[in-house]
Tab-separated table of C-alpha atoms in Angstrom:
chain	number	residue	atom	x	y	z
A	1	UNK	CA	0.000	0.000	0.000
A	2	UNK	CA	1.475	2.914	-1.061
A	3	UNK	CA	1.604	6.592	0.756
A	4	UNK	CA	3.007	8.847	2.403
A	5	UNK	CA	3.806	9.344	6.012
A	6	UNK	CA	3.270	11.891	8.791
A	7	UNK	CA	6.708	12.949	9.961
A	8	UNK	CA	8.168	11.651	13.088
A	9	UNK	CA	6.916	12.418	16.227
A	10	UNK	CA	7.672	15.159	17.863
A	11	UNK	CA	6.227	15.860	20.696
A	12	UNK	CA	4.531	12.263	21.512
A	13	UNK	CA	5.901	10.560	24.936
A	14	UNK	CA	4.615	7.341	25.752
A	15	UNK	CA	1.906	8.851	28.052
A	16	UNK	CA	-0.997	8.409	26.717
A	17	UNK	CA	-4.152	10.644	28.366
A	18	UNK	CA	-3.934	13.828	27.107
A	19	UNK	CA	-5.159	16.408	28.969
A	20	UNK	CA	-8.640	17.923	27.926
A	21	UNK	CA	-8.595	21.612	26.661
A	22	UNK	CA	-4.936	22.166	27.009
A	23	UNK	CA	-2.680	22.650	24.092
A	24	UNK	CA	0.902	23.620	23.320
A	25	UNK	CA	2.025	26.181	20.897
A	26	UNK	CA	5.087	27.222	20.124
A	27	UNK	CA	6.703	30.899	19.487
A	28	UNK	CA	10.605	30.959	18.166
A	29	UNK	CA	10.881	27.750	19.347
A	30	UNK	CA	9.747	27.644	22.930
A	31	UNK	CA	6.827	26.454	24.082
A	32	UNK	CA	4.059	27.453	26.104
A	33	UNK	CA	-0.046	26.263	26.747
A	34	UNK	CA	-2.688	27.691	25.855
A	35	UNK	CA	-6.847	26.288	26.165
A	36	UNK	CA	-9.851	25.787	24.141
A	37	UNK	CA	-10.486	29.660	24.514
A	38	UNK	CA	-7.092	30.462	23.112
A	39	UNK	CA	-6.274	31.576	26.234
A	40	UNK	CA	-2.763	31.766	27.390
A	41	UNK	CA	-1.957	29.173	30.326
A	42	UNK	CA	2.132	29.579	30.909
A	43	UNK	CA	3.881	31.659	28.529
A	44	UNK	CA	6.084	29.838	25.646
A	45	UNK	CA	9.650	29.284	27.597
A	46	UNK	CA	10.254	25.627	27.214
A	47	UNK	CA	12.244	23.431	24.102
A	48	UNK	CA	9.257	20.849	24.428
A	49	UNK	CA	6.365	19.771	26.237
A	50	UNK	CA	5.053	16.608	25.962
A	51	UNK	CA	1.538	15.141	26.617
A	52	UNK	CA	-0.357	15.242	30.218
A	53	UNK	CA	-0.786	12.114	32.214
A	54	UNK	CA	-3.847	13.496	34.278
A	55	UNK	CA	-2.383	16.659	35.480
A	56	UNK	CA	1.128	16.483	34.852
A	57	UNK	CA	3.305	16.955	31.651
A	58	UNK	CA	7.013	16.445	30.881
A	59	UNK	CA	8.836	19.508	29.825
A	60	UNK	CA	12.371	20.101	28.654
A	61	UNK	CA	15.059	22.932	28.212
A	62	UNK	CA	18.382	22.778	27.522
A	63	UNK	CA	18.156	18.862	27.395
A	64	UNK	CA	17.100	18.598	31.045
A	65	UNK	CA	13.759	17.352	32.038
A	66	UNK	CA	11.130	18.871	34.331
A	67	UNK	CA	7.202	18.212	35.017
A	68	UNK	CA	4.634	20.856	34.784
A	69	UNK	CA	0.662	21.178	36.252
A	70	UNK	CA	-1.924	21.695	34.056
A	71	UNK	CA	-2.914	25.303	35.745
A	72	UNK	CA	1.016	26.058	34.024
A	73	UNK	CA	2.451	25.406	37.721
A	74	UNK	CA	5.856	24.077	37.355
A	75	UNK	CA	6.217	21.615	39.656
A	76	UNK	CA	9.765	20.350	39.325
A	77	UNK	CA	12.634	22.732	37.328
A	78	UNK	CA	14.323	21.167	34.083
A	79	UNK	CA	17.506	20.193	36.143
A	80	UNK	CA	17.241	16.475	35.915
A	81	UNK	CA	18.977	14.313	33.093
A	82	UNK	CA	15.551	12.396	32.395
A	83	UNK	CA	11.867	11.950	34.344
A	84	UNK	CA	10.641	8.561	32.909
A	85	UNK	CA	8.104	7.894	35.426
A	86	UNK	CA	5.412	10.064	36.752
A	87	UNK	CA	2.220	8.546	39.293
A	88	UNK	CA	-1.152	10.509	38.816
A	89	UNK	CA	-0.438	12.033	41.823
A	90	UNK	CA	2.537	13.947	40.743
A	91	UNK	CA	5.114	11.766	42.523
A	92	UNK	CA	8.362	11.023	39.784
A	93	UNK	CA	10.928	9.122	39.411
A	94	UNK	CA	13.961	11.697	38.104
A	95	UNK	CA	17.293	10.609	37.051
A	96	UNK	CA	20.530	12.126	38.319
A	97	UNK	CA	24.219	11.509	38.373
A	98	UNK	CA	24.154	9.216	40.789
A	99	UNK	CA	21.335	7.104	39.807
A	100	UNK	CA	16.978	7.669	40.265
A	101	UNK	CA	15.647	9.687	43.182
A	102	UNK	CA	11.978	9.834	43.918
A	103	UNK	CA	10.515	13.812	43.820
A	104	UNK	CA	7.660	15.180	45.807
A	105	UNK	CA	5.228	17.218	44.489
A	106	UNK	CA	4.316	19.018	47.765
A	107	UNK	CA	8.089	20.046	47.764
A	108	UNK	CA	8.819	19.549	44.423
A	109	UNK	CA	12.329	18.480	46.020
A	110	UNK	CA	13.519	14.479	46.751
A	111	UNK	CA	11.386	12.526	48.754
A	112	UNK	CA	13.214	10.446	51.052
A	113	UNK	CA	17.496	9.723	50.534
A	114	UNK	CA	17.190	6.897	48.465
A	115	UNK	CA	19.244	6.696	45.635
A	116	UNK	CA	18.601	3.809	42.905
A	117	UNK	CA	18.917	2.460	40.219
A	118	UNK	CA	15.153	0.886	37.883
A	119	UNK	CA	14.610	-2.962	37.226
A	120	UNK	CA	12.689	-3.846	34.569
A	121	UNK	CA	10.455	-2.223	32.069
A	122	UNK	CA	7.305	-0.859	34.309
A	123	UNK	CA	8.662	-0.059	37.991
A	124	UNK	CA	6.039	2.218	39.017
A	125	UNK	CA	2.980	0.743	40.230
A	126	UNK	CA	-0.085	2.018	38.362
A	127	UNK	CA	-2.594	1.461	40.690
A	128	UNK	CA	-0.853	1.963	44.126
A	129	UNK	CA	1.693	4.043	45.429
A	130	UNK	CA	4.426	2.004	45.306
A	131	UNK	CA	7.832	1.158	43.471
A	132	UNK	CA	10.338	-1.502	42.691
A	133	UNK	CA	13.868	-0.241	43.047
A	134	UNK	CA	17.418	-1.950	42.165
A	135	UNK	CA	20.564	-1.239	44.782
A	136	UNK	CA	23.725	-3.432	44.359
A	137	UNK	CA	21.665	-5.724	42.323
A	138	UNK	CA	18.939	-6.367	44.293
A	139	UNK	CA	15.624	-5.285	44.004
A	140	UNK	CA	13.173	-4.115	46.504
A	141	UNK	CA	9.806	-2.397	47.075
A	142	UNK	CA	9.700	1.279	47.902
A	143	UNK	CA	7.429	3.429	49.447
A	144	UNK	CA	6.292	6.597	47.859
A	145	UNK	CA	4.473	7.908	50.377
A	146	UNK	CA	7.748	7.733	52.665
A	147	UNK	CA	10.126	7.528	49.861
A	148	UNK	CA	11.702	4.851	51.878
A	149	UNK	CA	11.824	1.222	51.272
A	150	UNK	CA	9.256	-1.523	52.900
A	151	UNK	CA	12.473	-3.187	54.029
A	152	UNK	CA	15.738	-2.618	55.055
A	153	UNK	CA	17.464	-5.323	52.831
A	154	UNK	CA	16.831	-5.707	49.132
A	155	UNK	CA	16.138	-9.254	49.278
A	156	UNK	CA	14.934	-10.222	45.498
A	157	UNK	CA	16.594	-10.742	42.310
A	158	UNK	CA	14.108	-9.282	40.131
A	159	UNK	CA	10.107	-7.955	40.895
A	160	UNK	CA	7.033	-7.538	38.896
A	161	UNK	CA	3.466	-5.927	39.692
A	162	UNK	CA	0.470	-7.290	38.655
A	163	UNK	CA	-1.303	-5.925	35.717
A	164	UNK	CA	-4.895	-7.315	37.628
A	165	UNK	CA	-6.161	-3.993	39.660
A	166	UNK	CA	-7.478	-6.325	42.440
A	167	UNK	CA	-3.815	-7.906	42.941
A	168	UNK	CA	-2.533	-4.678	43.534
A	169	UNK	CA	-1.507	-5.107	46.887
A	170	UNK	CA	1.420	-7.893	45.890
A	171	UNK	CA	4.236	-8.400	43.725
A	172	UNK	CA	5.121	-11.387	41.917
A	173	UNK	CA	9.251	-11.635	43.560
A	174	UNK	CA	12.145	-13.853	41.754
A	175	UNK	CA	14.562	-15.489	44.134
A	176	UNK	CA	17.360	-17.442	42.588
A	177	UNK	CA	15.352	-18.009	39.194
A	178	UNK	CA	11.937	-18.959	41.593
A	179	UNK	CA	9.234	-17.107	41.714
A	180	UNK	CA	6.619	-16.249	44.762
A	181	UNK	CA	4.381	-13.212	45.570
A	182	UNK	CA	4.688	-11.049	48.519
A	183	UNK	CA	2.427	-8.065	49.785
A	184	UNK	CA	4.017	-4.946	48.682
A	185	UNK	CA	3.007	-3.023	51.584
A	186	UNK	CA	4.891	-5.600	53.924
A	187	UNK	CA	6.873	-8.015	52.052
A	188	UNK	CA	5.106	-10.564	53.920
A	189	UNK	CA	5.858	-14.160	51.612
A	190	UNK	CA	1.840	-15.180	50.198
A	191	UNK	CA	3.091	-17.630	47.967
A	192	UNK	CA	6.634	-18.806	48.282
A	193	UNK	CA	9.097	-18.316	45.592
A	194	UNK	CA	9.490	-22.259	44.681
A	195	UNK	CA	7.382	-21.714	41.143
A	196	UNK	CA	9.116	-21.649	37.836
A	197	UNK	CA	6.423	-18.959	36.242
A	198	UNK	CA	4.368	-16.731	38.359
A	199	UNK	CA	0.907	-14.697	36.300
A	200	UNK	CA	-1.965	-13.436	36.554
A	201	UNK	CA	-5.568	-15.126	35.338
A	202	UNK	CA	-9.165	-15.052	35.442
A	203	UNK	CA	-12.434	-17.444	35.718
A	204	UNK	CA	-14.471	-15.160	34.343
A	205	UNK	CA	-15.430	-13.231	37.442
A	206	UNK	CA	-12.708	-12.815	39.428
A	207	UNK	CA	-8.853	-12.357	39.070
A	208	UNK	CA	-6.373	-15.292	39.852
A	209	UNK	CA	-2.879	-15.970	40.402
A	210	UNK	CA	-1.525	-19.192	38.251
A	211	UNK	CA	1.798	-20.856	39.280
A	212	UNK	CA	3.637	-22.992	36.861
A	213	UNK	CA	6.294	-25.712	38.607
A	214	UNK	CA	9.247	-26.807	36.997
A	215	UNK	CA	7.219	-30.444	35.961
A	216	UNK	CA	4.662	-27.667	34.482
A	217	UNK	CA	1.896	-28.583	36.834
A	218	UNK	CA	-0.412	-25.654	37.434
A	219	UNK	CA	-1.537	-24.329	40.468
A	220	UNK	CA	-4.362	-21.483	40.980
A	221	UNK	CA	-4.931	-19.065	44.422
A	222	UNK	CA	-7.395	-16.285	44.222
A	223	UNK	CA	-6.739	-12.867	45.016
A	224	UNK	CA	-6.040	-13.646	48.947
A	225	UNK	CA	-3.423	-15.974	47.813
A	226	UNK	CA	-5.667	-19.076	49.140
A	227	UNK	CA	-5.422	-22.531	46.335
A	228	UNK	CA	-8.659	-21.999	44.425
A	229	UNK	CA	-11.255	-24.249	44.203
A	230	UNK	CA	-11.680	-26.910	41.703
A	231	UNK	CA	-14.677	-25.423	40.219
A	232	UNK	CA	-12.443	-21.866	40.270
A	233	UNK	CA	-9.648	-24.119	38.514
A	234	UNK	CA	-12.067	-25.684	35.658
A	235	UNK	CA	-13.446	-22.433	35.334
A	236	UNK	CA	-10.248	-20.301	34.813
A	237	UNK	CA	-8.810	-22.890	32.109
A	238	UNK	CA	-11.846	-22.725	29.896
A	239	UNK	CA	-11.037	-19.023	29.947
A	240	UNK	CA	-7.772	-19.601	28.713
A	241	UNK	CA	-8.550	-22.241	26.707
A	242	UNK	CA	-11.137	-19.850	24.782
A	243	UNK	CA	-8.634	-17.064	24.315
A	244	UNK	CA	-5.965	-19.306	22.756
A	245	UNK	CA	-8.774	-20.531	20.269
A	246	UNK	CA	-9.889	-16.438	19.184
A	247	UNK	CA	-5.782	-15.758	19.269
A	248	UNK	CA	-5.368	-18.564	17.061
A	249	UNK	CA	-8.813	-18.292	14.533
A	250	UNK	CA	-9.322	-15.123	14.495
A	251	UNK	CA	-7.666	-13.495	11.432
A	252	UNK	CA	-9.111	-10.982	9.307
A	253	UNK	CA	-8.738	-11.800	5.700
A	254	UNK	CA	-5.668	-10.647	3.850
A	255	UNK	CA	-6.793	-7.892	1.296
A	256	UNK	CA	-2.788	-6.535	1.398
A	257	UNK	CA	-2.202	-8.277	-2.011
A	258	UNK	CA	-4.808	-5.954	-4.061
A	259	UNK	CA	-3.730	-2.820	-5.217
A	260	UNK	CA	-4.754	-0.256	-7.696
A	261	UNK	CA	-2.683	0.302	-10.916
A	262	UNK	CA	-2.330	2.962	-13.139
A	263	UNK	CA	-1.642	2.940	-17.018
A	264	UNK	CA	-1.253	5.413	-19.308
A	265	UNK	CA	-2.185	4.813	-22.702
A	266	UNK	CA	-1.917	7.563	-24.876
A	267	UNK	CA	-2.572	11.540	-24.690
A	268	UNK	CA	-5.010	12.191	-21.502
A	269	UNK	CA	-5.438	8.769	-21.822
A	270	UNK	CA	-5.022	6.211	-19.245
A	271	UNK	CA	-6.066	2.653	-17.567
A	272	UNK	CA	-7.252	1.700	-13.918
A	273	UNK	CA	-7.342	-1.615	-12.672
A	274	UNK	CA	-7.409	-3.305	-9.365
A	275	UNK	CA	-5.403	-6.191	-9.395
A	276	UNK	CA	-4.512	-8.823	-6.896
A	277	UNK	CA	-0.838	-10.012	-7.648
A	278	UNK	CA	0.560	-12.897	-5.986
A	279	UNK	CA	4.394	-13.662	-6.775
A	280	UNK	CA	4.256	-10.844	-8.814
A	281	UNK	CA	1.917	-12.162	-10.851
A	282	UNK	CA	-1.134	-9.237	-11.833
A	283	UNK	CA	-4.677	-11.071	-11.636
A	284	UNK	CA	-7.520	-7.842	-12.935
A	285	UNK	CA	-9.964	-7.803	-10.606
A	286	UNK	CA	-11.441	-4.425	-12.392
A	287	UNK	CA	-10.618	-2.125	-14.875
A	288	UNK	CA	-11.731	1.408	-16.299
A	289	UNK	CA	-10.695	3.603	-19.035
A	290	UNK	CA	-10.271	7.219	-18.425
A	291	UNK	CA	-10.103	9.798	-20.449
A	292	UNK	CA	-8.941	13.577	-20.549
A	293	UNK	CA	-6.549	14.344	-17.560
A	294	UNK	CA	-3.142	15.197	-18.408
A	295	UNK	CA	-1.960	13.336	-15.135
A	296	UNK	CA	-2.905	10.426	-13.005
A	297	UNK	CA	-1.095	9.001	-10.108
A	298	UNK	CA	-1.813	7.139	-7.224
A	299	UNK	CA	-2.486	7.921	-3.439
A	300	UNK	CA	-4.225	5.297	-1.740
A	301	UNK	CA	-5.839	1.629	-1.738
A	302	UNK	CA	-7.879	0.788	0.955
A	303	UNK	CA	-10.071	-2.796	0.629
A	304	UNK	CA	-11.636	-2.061	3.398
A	305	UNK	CA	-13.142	1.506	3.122
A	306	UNK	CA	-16.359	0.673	0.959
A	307	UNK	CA	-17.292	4.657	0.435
A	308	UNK	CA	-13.903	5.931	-0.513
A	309	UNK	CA	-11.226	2.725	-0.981
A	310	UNK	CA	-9.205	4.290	-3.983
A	311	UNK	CA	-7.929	7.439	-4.883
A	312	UNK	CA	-5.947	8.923	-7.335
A	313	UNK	CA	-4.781	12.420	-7.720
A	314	UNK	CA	-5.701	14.081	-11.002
A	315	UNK	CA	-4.891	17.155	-12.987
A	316	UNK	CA	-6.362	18.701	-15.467
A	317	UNK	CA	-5.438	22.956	-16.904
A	318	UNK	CA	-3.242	22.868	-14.578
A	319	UNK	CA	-4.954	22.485	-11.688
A	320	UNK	CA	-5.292	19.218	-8.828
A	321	UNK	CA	-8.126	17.011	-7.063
A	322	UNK	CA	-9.427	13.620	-6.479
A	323	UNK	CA	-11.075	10.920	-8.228
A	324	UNK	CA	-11.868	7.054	-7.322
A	325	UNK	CA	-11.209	4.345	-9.150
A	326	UNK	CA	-14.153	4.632	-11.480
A	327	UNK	CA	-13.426	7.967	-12.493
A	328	UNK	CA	-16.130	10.109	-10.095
A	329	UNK	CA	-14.730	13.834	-8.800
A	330	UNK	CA	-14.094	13.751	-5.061
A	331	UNK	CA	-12.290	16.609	-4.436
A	332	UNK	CA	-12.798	19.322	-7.287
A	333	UNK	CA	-9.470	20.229	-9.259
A	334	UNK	CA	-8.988	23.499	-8.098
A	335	UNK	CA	-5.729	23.320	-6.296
A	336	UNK	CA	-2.273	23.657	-6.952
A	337	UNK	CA	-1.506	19.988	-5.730
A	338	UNK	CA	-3.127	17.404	-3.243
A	339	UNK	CA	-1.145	15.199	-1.415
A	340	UNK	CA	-1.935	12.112	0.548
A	341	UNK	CA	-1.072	11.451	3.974
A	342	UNK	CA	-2.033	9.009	7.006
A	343	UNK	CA	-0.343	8.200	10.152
A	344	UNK	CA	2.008	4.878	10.549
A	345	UNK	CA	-0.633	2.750	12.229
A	346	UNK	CA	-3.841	4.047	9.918
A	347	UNK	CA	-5.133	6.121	12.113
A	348	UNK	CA	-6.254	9.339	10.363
A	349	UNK	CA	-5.769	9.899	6.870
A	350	UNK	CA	-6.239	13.423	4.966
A	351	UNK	CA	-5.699	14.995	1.596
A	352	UNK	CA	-3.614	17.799	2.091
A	353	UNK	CA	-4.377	20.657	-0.531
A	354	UNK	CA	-1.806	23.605	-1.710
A	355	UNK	CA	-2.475	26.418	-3.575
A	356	UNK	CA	0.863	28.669	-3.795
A	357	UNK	CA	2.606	28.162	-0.064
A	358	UNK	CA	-0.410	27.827	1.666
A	359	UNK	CA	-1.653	24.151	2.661
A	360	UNK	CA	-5.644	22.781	3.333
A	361	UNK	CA	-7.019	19.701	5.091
A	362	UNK	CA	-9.707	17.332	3.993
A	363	UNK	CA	-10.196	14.516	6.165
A	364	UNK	CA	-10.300	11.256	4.165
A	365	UNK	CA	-13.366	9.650	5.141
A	366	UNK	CA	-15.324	12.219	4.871
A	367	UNK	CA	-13.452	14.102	1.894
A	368	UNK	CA	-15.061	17.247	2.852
A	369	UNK	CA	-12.666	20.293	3.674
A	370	UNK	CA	-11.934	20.677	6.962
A	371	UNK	CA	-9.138	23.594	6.630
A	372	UNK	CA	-9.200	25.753	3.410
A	373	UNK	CA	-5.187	26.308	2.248
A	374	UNK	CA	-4.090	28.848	4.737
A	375	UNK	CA	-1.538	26.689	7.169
A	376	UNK	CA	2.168	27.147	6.592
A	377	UNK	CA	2.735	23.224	6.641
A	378	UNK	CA	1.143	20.306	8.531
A	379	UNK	CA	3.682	18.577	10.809
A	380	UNK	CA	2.211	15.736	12.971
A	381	UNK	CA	-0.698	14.173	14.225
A	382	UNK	CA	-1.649	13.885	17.906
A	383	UNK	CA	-3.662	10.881	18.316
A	384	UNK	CA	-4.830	11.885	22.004
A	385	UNK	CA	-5.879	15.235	21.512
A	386	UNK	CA	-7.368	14.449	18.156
A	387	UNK	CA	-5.596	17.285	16.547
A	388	UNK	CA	-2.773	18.102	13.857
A	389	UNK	CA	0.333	20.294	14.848
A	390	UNK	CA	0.588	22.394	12.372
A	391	UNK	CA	2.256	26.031	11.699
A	392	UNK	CA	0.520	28.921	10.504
A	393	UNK	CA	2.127	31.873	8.513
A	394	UNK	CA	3.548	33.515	11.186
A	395	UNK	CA	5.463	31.168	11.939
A	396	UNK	CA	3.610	29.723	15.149
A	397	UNK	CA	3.035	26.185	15.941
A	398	UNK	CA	0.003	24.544	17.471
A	399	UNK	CA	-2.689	22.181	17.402
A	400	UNK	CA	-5.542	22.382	14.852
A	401	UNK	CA	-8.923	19.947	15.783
A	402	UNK	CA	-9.265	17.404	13.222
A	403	UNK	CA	-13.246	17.567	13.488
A	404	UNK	CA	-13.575	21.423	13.852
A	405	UNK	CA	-10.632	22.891	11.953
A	406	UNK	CA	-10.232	24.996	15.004
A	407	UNK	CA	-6.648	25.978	15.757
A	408	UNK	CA	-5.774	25.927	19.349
A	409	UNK	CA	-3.259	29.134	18.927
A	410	UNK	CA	-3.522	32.306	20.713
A	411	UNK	CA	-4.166	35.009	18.882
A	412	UNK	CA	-4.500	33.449	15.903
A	413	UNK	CA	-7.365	34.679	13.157
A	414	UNK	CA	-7.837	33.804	9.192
């Protein structure tokens, strides 16, 4: 499938809730917040800021990393090397020379003296205020609320929270390639670490914990850490059993292989076909002949878009639209150029229009304008706010609604 990409990402972090009604914009390069009433929140001063998680966003200057409040508080300075975790509460973990040190919000200073270093990939508990920490090697279980840890020693080899929200109060612990659960809070041993595989499950109703032994038989405990019951047990492998069956059967069917195809014949003369080409081999699903455009070129195949699946840029005097694969106007030739673009996971999808340096948005399922050509250029897409960064002819960047056409800049008018 042939198109063309937004550009990377620029201001995306791996937090995903953006927060509502508040949108960055940027002036000579800094950037600041405004709202939904293009009101100015905190004044442009930073290199980036990056989404909200609830309240809180990541911001950066000078390539250190500080957090900000959505009311434009700034709740910690950019003096720390990186900030990869942050709770909803506004608790962070902040890296510094000597390793991660947990910051306070109500302080906006350390929490604690702990210095350490981060096991694994998610050591931040997302549903309790708690976190796994690495000294020396070991791991243990920290406190946030004291920024201390639960014990004195760091007695395991590796730690994991549960994903399951009512398992929250333990961690699954590894001890010498073992593993056993503990409650966080305490680190008081539930299950002992004598299990070759330690996850979470479900019958249906209620959240389990499944142990695997080294001969691979199972054992279940409910959320208490109590052996389940044997109609629990039945129960929770039909579960599984039914997931590994959809996993395994359900496939969508595999449309990647058609593609449309563009001929040209003679003088404003040219040939559309769908074909479906395995090993290279063209099988015509459907052809047209069209005549009287003195260009034709692809932008996009999609099999499963029933209203809109093909189209293919056109010009004619001159001038650029849209038509489908049967040769029917969807975007009238009246501009400069047109353009496809979608994101790298299909997403959103627009025709951008030009005419002379000025750019236009027209949302591709719909293809009804959204923006008439008076942007600068169209940079990204924000998934969570729903809106395109975009720069206007000033010269300042913001974010543009992708339903409304409304851009988020202060100031701004057409």
């Amino acid at each position: 499938m042939k198109t063309i990409f937004f550009l990377p990402v620029l201001l995306i972090s791996a937090w995903c809730n953006a927060q509502d009604g508040l949108y960055p914009y940027a002036e000579k390069n800094k950037w600041g917040l405004t709202n939904k009433k293009h009101t100015v929140v905190m004044e442009p001063q930073f290199d980036s800021i990056h989404l909200f998680e609830g309240e809180y966003a990541r911001v950066e200057n000078n390539k250190k990393v500080g957090l900000i409040h959505s009311s434009g508080r700034i709740v910690y300075p950019c003096s720390y090397n990186d900030m990869p975790f942050v709770s909803p509460n506004g608790m962070a973990i902040a890296k510094v020379q000597k390793g991660y040190i947990l910051l306070d919000p109500s302080t906006g200073k350390q929490k604690g003296t702990l210095v350490f270093e981060l096991p694994g990939m998610n050591p931040m508990s997302k549903t309790t205020n708690l976190l796994l920490a690495k000294k020396e090697g070991s791991v243990g279980i920290v406190n946030m609320t004291t920024g201390e840890p639960v014990s004195k020693k760091f007695p395991y080899d590796d730690a994991e929270f549960f994903d399951e929200k009512s398992l929250k109060d333990y961690v699954i612990v590894n001890i010498s390639d073992k593993y056993g659960v503990v409650e966080a809070l305490t680190g008081r041993e539930i299950i002992p670490a004598t299990y070759s595989e330690i996850k979470g499950a479900s019958d249906g109703t209620q959240d389990l914990i499944k142990a695997t032994t080294e001969d691979e038989r199972v054992v279940y405990f409910d959320a208490s850490g109590r052996p389940a019951s044997a109609a629990v047990i039945k129960a929770a492998k039909k579960v599984e059993d039914d997931m590994n069956k959809t996993s395994s059967q359900g496939s969508l069917k595999d449309d990647s292989k058609k593609d449309l195809h563009i001929y040209k014949l003679a003088n404003e003369k040219w040939r559309v076909t769908l074909e479906e080409r395995i090993f290279q081999q063209p099988k015509v699903l459907d052809s047209i002949d069209i005549n009287g455009y003195t260009q034709l070129e692809y932008m996009s195949y999609h099999a499963g878009l029933a209203k809109y699946s093909g189209k293919i840029k056109a010009v004619k005097n001159g001038k650029a639209g849209v038509i489908d694969m049967k040769g029917n106007v969807l975007i009238p030739l009246i501009y400069d150029d047109v353009t496809y673009r979608e994101d790298n996971i299909g997403h959103y999808a627009f025709v951008e229009t030009k005419v002379g340096n000025r750019v236009g948005v027209i949302p591709a399922e719909s293809m009804k304008e959204l923006k008439k050509p008076v942007l600068a250029r169209i940079i990204d897409e924000d998934v969570n706010r729903q809106a395109l960064l975009v720069q206007i002819a000033s010269g300042t960047r913001g974010y543009m609604d992708k339903t409304s056409g409304e851009i988020y800049i202060p100031g701004y008018k057409e």
